[in-house]
PDB file of C-alpha atoms in Angstrom:
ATOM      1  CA  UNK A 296      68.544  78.946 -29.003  1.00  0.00           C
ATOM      2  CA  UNK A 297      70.719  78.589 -25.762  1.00  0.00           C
ATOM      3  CA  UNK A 298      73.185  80.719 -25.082  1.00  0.00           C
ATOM      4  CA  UNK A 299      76.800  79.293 -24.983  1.00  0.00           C
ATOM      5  CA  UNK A 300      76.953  81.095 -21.325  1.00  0.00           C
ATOM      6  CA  UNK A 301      74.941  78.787 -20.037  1.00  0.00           C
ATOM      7  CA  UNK A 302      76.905  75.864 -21.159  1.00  0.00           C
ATOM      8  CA  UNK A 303      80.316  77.850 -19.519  1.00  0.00           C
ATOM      9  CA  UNK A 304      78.228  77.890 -16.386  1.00  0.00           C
ATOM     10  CA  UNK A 305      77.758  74.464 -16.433  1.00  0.00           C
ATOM     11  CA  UNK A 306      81.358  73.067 -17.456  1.00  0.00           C
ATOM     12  CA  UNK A 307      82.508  75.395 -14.369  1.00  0.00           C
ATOM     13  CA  UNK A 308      80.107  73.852 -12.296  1.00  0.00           C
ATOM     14  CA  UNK A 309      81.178  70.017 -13.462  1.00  0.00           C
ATOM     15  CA  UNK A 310      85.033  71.594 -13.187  1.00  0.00           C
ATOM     16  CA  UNK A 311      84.716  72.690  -9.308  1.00  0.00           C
ATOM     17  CA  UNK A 312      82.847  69.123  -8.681  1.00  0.00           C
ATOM     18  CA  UNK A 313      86.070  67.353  -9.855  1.00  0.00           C
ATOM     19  CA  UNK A 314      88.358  69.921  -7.928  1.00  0.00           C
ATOM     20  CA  UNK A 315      86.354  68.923  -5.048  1.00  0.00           C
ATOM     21  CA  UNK A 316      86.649  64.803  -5.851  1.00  0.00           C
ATOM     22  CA  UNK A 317      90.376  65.407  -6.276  1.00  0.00           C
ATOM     23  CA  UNK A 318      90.505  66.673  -2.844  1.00  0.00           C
ATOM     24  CA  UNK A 319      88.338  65.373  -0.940  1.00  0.00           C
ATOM     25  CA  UNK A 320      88.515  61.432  -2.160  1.00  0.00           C
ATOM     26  CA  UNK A 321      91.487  59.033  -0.826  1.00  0.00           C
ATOM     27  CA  UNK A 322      91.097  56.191  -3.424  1.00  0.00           C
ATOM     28  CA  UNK A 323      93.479  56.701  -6.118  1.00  0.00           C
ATOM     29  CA  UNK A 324      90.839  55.234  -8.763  1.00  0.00           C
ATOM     30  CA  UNK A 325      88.262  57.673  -7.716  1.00  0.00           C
ATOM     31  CA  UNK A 326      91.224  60.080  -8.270  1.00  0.00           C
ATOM     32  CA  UNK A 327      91.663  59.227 -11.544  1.00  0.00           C
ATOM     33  CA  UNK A 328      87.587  59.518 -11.788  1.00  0.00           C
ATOM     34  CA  UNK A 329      87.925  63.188 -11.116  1.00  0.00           C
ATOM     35  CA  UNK A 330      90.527  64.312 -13.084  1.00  0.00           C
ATOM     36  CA  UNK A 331      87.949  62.606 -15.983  1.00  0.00           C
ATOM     37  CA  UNK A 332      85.488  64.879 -14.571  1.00  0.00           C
ATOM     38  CA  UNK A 333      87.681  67.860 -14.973  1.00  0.00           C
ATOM     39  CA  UNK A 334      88.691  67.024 -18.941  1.00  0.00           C
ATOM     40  CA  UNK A 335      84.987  66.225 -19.258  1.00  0.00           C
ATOM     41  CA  UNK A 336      84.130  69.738 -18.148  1.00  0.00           C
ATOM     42  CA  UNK A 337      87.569  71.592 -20.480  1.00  0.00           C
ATOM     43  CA  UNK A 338      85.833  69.570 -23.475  1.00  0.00           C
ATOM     44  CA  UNK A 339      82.522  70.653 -22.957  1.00  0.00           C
ATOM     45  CA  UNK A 340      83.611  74.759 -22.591  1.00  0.00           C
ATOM     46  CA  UNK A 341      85.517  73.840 -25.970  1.00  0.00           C
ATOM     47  CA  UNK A 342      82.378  72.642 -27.964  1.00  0.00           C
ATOM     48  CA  UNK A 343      80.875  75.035 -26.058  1.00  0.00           C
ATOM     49  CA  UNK A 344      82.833  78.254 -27.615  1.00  0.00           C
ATOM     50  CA  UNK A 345      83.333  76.339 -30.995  1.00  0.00           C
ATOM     51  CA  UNK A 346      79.852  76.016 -31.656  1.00  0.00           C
ATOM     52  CA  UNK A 347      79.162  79.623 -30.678  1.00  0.00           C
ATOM     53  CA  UNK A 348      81.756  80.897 -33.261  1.00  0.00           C
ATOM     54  CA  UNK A 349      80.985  78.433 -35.912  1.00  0.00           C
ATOM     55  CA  UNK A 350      85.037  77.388 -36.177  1.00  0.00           C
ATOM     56  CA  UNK A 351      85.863  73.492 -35.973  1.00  0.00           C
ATOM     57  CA  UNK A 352      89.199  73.859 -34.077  1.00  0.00           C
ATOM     58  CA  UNK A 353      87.719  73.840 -30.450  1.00  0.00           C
ATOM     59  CA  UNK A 354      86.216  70.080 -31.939  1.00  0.00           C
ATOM     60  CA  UNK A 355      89.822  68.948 -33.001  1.00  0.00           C
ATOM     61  CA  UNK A 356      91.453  70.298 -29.738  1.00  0.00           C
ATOM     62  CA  UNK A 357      88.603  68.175 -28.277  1.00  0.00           C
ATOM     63  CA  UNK A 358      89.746  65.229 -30.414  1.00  0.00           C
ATOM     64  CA  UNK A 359      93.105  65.478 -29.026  1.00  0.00           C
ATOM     65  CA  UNK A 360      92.034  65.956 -25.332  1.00  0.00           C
ATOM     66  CA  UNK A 361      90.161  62.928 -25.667  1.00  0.00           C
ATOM     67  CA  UNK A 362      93.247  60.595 -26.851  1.00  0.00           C
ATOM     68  CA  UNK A 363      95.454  62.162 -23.995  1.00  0.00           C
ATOM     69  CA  UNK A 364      92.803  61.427 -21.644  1.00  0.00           C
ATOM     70  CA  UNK A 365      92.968  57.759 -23.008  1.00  0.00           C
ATOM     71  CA  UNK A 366      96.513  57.876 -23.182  1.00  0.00           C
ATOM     72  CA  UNK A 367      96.249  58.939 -19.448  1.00  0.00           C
ATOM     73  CA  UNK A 368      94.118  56.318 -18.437  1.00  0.00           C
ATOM     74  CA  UNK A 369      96.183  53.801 -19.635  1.00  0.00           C
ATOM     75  CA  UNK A 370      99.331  54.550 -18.037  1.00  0.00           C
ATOM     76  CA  UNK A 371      97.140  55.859 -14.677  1.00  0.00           C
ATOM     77  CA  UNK A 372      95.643  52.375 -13.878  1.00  0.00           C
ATOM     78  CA  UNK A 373      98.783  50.553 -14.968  1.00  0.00           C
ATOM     79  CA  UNK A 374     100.754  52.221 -12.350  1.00  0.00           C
ATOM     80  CA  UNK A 375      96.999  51.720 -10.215  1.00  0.00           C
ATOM     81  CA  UNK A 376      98.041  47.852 -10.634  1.00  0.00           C
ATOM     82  CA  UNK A 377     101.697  48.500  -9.497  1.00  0.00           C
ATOM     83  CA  UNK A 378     100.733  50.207  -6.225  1.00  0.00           C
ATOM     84  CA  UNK A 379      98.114  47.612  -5.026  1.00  0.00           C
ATOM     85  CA  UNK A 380     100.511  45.242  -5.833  1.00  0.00           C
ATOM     86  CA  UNK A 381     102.897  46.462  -3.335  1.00  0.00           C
ATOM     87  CA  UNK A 382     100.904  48.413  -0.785  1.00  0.00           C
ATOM     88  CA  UNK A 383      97.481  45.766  -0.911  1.00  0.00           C
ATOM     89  CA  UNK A 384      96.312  48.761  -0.510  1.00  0.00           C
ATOM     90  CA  UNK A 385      93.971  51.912  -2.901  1.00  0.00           C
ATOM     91  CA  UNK A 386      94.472  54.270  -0.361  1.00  0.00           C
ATOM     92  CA  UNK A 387      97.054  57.419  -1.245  1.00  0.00           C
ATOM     93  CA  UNK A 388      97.760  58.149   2.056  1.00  0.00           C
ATOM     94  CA  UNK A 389      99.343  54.142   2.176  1.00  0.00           C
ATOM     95  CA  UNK A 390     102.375  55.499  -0.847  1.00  0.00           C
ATOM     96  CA  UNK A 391     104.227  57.348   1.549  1.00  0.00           C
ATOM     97  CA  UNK A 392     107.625  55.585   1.002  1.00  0.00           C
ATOM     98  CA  UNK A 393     109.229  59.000  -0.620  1.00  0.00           C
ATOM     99  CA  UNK A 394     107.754  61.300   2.645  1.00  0.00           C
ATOM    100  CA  UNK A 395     110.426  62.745   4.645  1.00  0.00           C
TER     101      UNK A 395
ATOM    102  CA  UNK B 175      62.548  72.493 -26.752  1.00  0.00           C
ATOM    103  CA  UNK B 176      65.969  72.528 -26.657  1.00  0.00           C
ATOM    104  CA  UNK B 177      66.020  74.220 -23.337  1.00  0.00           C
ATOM    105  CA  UNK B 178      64.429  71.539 -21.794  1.00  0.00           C
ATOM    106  CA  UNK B 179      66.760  68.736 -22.993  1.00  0.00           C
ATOM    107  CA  UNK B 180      69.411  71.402 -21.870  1.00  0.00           C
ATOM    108  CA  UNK B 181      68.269  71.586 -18.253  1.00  0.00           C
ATOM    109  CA  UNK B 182      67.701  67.506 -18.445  1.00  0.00           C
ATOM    110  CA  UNK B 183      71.009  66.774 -19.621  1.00  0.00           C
ATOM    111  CA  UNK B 184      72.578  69.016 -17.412  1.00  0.00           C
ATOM    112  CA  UNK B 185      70.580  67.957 -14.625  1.00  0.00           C
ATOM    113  CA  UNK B 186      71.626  64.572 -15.278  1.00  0.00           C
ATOM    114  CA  UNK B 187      75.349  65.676 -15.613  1.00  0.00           C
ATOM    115  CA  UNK B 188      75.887  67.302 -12.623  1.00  0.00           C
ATOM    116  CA  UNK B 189      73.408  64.856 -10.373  1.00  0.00           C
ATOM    117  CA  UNK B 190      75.808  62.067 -11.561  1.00  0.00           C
ATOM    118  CA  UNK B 191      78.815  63.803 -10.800  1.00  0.00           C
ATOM    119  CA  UNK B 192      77.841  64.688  -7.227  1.00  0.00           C
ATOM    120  CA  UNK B 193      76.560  61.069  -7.230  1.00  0.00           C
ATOM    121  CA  UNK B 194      80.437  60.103  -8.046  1.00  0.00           C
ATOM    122  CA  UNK B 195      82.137  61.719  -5.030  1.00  0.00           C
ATOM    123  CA  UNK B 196      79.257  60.609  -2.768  1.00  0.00           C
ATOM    124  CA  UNK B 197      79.624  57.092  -3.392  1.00  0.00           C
ATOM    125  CA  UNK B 198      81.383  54.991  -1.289  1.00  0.00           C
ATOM    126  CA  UNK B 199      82.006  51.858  -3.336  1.00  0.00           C
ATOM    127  CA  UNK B 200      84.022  52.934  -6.476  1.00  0.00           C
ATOM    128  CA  UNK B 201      82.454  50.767  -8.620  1.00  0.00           C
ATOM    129  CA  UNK B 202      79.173  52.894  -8.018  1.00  0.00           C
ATOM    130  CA  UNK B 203      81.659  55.693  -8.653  1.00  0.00           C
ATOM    131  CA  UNK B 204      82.541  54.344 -12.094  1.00  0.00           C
ATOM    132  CA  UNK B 205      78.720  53.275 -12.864  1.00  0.00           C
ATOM    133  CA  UNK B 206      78.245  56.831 -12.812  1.00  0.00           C
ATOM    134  CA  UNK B 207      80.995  58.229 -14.083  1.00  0.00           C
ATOM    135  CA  UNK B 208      79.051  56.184 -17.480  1.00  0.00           C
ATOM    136  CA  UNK B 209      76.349  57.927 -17.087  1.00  0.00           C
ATOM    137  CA  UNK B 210      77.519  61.825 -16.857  1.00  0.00           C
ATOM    138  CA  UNK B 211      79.729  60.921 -19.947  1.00  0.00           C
ATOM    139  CA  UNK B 212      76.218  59.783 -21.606  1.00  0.00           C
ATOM    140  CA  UNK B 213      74.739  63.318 -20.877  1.00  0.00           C
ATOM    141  CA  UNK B 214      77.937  65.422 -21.810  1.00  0.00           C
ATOM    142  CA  UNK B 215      77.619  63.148 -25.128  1.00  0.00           C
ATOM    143  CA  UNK B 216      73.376  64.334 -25.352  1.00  0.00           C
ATOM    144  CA  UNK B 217      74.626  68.616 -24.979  1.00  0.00           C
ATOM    145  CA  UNK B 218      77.183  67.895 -27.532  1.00  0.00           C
ATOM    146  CA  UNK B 219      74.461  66.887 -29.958  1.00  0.00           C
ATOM    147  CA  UNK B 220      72.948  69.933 -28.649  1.00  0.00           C
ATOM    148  CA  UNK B 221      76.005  72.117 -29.884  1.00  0.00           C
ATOM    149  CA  UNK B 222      76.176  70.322 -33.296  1.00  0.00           C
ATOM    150  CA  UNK B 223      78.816  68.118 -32.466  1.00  0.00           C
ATOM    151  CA  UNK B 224      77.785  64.862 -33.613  1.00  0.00           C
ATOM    152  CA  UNK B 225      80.844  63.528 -34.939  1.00  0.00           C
ATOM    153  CA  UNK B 226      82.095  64.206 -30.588  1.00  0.00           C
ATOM    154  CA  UNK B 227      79.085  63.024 -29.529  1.00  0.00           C
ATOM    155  CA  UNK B 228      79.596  59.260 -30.689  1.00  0.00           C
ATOM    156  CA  UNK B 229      83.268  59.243 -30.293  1.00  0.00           C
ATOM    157  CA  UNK B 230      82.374  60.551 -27.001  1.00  0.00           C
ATOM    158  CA  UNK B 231      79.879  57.264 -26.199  1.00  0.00           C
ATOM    159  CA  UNK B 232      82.441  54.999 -27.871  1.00  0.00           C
ATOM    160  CA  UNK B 233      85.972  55.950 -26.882  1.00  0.00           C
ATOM    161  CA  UNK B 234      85.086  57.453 -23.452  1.00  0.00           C
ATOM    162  CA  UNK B 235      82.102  55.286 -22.001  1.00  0.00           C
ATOM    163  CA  UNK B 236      83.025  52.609 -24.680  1.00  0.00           C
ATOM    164  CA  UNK B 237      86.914  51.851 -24.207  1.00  0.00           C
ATOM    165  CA  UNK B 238      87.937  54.393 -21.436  1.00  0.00           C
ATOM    166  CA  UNK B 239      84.998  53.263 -18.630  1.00  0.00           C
ATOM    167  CA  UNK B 240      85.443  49.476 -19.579  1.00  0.00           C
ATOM    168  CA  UNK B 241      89.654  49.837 -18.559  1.00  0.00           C
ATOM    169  CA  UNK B 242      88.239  51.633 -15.463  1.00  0.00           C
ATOM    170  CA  UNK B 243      85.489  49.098 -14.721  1.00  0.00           C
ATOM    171  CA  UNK B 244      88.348  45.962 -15.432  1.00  0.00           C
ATOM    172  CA  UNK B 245      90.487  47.240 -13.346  1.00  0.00           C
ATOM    173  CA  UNK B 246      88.355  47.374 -10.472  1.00  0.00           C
ATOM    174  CA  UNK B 247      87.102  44.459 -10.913  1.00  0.00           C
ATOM    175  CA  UNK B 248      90.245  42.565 -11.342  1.00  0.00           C
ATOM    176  CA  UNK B 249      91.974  44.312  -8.117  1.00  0.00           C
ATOM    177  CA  UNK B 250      88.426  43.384  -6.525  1.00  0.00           C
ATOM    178  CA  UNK B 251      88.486  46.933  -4.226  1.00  0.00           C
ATOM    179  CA  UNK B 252      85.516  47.043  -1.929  1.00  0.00           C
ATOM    180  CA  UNK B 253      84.011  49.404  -0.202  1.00  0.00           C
ATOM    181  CA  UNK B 254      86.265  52.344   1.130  1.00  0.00           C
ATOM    182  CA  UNK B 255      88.592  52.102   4.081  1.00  0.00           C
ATOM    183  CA  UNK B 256      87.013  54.424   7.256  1.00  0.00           C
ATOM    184  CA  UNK B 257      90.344  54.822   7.840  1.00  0.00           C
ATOM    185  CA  UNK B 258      90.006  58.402  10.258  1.00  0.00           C
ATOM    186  CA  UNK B 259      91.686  61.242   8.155  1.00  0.00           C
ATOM    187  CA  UNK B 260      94.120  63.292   9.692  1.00  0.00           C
ATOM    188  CA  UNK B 261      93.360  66.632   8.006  1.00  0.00           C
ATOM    189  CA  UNK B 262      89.482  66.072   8.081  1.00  0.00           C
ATOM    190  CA  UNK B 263      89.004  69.527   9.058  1.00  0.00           C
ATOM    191  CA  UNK B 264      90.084  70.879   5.743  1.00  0.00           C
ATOM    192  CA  UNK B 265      86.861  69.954   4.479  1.00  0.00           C
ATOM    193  CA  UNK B 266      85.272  73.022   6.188  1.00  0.00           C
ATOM    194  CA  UNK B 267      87.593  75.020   4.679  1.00  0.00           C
ATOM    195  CA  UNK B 268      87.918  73.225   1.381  1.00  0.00           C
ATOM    196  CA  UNK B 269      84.098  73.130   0.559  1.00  0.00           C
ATOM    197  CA  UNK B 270      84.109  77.180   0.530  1.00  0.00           C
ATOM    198  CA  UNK B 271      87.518  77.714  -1.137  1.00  0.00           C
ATOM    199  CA  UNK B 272      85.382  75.442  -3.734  1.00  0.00           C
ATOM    200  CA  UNK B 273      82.661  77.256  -3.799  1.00  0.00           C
ATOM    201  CA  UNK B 274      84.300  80.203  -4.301  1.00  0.00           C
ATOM    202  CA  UNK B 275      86.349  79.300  -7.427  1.00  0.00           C
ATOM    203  CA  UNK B 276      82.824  78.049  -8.842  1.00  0.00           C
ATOM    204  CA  UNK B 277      81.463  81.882  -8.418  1.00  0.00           C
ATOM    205  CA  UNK B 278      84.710  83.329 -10.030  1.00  0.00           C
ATOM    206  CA  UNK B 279      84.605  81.574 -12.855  1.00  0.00           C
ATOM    207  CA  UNK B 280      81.015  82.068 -13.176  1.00  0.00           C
ATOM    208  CA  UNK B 281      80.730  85.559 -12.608  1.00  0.00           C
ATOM    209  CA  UNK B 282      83.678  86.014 -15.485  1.00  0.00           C
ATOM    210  CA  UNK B 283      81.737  84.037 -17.667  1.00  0.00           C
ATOM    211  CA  UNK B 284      78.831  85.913 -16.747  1.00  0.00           C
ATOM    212  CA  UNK B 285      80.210  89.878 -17.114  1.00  0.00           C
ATOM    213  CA  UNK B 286      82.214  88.852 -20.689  1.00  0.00           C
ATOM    214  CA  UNK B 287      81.721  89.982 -23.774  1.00  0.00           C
ATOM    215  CA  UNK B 288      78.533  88.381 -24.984  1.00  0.00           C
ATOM    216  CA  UNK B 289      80.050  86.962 -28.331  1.00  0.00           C
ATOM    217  CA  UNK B 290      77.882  85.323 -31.159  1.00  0.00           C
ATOM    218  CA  UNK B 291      75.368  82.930 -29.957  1.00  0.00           C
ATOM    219  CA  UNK B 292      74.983  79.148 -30.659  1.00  0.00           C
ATOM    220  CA  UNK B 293      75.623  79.082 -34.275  1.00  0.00           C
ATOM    221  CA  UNK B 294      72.418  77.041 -36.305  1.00  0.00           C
ATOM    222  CA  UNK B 295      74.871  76.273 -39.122  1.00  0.00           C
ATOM    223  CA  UNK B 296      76.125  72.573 -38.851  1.00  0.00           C
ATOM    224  CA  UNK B 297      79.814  72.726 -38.058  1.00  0.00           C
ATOM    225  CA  UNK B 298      80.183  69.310 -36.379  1.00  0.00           C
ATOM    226  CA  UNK B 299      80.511  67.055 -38.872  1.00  0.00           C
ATOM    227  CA  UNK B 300      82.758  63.919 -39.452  1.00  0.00           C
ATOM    228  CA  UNK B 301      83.787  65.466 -42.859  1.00  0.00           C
ATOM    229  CA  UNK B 302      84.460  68.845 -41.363  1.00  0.00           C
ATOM    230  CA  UNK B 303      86.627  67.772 -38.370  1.00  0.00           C
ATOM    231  CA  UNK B 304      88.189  65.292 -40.876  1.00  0.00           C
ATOM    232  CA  UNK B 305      90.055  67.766 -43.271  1.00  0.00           C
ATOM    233  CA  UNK B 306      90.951  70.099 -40.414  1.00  0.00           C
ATOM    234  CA  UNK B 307      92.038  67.261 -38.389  1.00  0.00           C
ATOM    235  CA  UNK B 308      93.913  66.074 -41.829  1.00  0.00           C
ATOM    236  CA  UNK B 309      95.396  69.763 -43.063  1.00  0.00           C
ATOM    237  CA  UNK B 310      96.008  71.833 -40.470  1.00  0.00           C
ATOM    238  CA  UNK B 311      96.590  69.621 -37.296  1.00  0.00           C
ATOM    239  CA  UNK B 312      98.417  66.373 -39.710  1.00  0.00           C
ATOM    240  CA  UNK B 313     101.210  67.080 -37.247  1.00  0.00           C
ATOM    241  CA  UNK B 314      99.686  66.616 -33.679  1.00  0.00           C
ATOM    242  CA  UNK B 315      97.391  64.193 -35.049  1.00  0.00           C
ATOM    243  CA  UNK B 316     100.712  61.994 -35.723  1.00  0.00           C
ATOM    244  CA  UNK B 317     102.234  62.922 -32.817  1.00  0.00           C
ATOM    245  CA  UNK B 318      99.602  61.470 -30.908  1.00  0.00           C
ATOM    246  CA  UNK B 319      99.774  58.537 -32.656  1.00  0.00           C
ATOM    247  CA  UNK B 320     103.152  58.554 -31.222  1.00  0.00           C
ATOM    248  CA  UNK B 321     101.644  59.309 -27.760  1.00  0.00           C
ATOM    249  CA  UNK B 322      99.632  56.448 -27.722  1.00  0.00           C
ATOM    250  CA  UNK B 323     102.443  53.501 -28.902  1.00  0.00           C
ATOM    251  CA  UNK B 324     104.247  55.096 -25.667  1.00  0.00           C
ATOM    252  CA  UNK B 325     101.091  54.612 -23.437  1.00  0.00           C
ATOM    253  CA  UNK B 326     100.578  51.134 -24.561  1.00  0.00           C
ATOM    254  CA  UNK B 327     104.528  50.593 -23.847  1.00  0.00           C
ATOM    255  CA  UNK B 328     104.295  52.338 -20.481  1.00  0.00           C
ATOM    256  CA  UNK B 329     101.417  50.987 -19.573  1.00  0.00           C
ATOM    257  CA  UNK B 330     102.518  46.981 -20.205  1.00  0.00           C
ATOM    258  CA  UNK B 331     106.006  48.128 -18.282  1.00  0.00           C
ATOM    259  CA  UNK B 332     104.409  48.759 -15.557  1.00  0.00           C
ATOM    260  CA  UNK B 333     102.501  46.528 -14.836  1.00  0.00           C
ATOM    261  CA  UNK B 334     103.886  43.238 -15.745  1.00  0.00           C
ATOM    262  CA  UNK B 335     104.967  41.476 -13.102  1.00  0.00           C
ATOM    263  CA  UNK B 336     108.368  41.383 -14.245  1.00  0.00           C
ATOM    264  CA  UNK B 337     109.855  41.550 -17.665  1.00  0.00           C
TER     265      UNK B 337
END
């Protein structure tokens, strides 16, 4: 069998890639894309330690992590639609109306 | 035998995630995005977590990826704007900052306490998750119910054009 280490290992790895996406990309969709990575990552450490103490709860907190991240999502490329609307533009750096 | 679909479907995970962030076009991004969700959704059946597994394919590469991949579309972004960066020299210091948060959480995973190993018995089930999710979570699993009536508000709010 594999140990569940090597799955932590690998959910941190997929976790600093979408640390690194969140910083390093400027369009707010491939924003969203990373913080998808992240969640991705948190639910796969859950299964991960669920499955290697036999308990179901990690699954259900997996359940819910999933509907936020819809939830999320939803609201996220609604308010994606409002800013291109205004700004014609994708790019964060173009929302700087509330800079000082 | 399982170690090898291990290393494939991680291999495939984290190729497509790089691939994500590498990609210009964000379409590409998303195209991607499809297929690391695929993999995450093979090392879940791995763990015995079928019932995750295909809510994983349908709800997350199924509904989520097809809002992502609409929107897109419908805004009809192209490639990325070479706009020139201001703080481009973060990167070099951004990249190790990275890559040292990957090695601390590694290394604690690494030196903890070796619990129990991946457990054979079959804990995933839909009928399993189903009676915890309907005895002892009943009340997040109806407050999310709530959640998601206030998404769907929220998300029609803002962006109509005007109500």
């Amino acid at each position: 069998m594999i140990p569940i280490t090597w799955y932590l290992i690998l959910g941190a790895m997929l976790f600093v890639i979408g640390v690194f996406g969140f910083f390093l990309k400027r369009n707010i969709i491939a924003l969203l894309l990373s913080i998808e990575i992240m969640l991705n990552a948190v639910n796969l450490t859950f299964v991960a330690f669920s499955s290697g103490s036999g308990v179901v709860d990690g699954q259900v907190f997996v359940f819910f992590i999933m509907v936020v991240a819809a939830a999320e999502v939803a609201v996220g490329l609604a308010l994606v639609i409002a800013l291109f609307r205004n700004r014609e533009s994708l790019d964060v750096d173009s929302a700087s109306l509330m800079k000082w | 035998m399982t170690e090898i679909v291990f290393f494939l479907f991680g291999a495939i995970a984290l190729g497509s995630a790089i691939n994500i962030l590498v990609q210009k076009h964000v379409l590409y991004s998303a195209l991607s995005m499809i297929v690391m969700l695929g993999s995450i959704a093979g090392l879940f059946v791995l763990l015995h977590a079928e019932m995750l597994a295909v809510v994983q394919i349908l709800v997350y590469a199924g509904a989520i990826m097809v809002l992502f991949v609409f929107v897109i579309m419908l805004l009809n972004v192209g490639r990325e704007g070479e706009s020139p960066d201001p703080l481009r020299w973060l990167k070099f210091v951004g990249i190790p900052a990275g890559l040292f948060l990957l090695s601390l959480l590694s290394s604690s995973v690494w030196h903890a306490e070796s619990g129990p190993q991946t457990a054979s018995t079959f804990i995933g089930s839909p009928e399993a998750i189903g009676s915890s999710l309907f005895t002892d979570y009943l009340l997040p699993f109806e407050a999310t119910s709530v959640l998601i009536l206030i998404a769907i508000v929220g998300a029609l709010v803002l962006a109509k054009r005007e109500l």
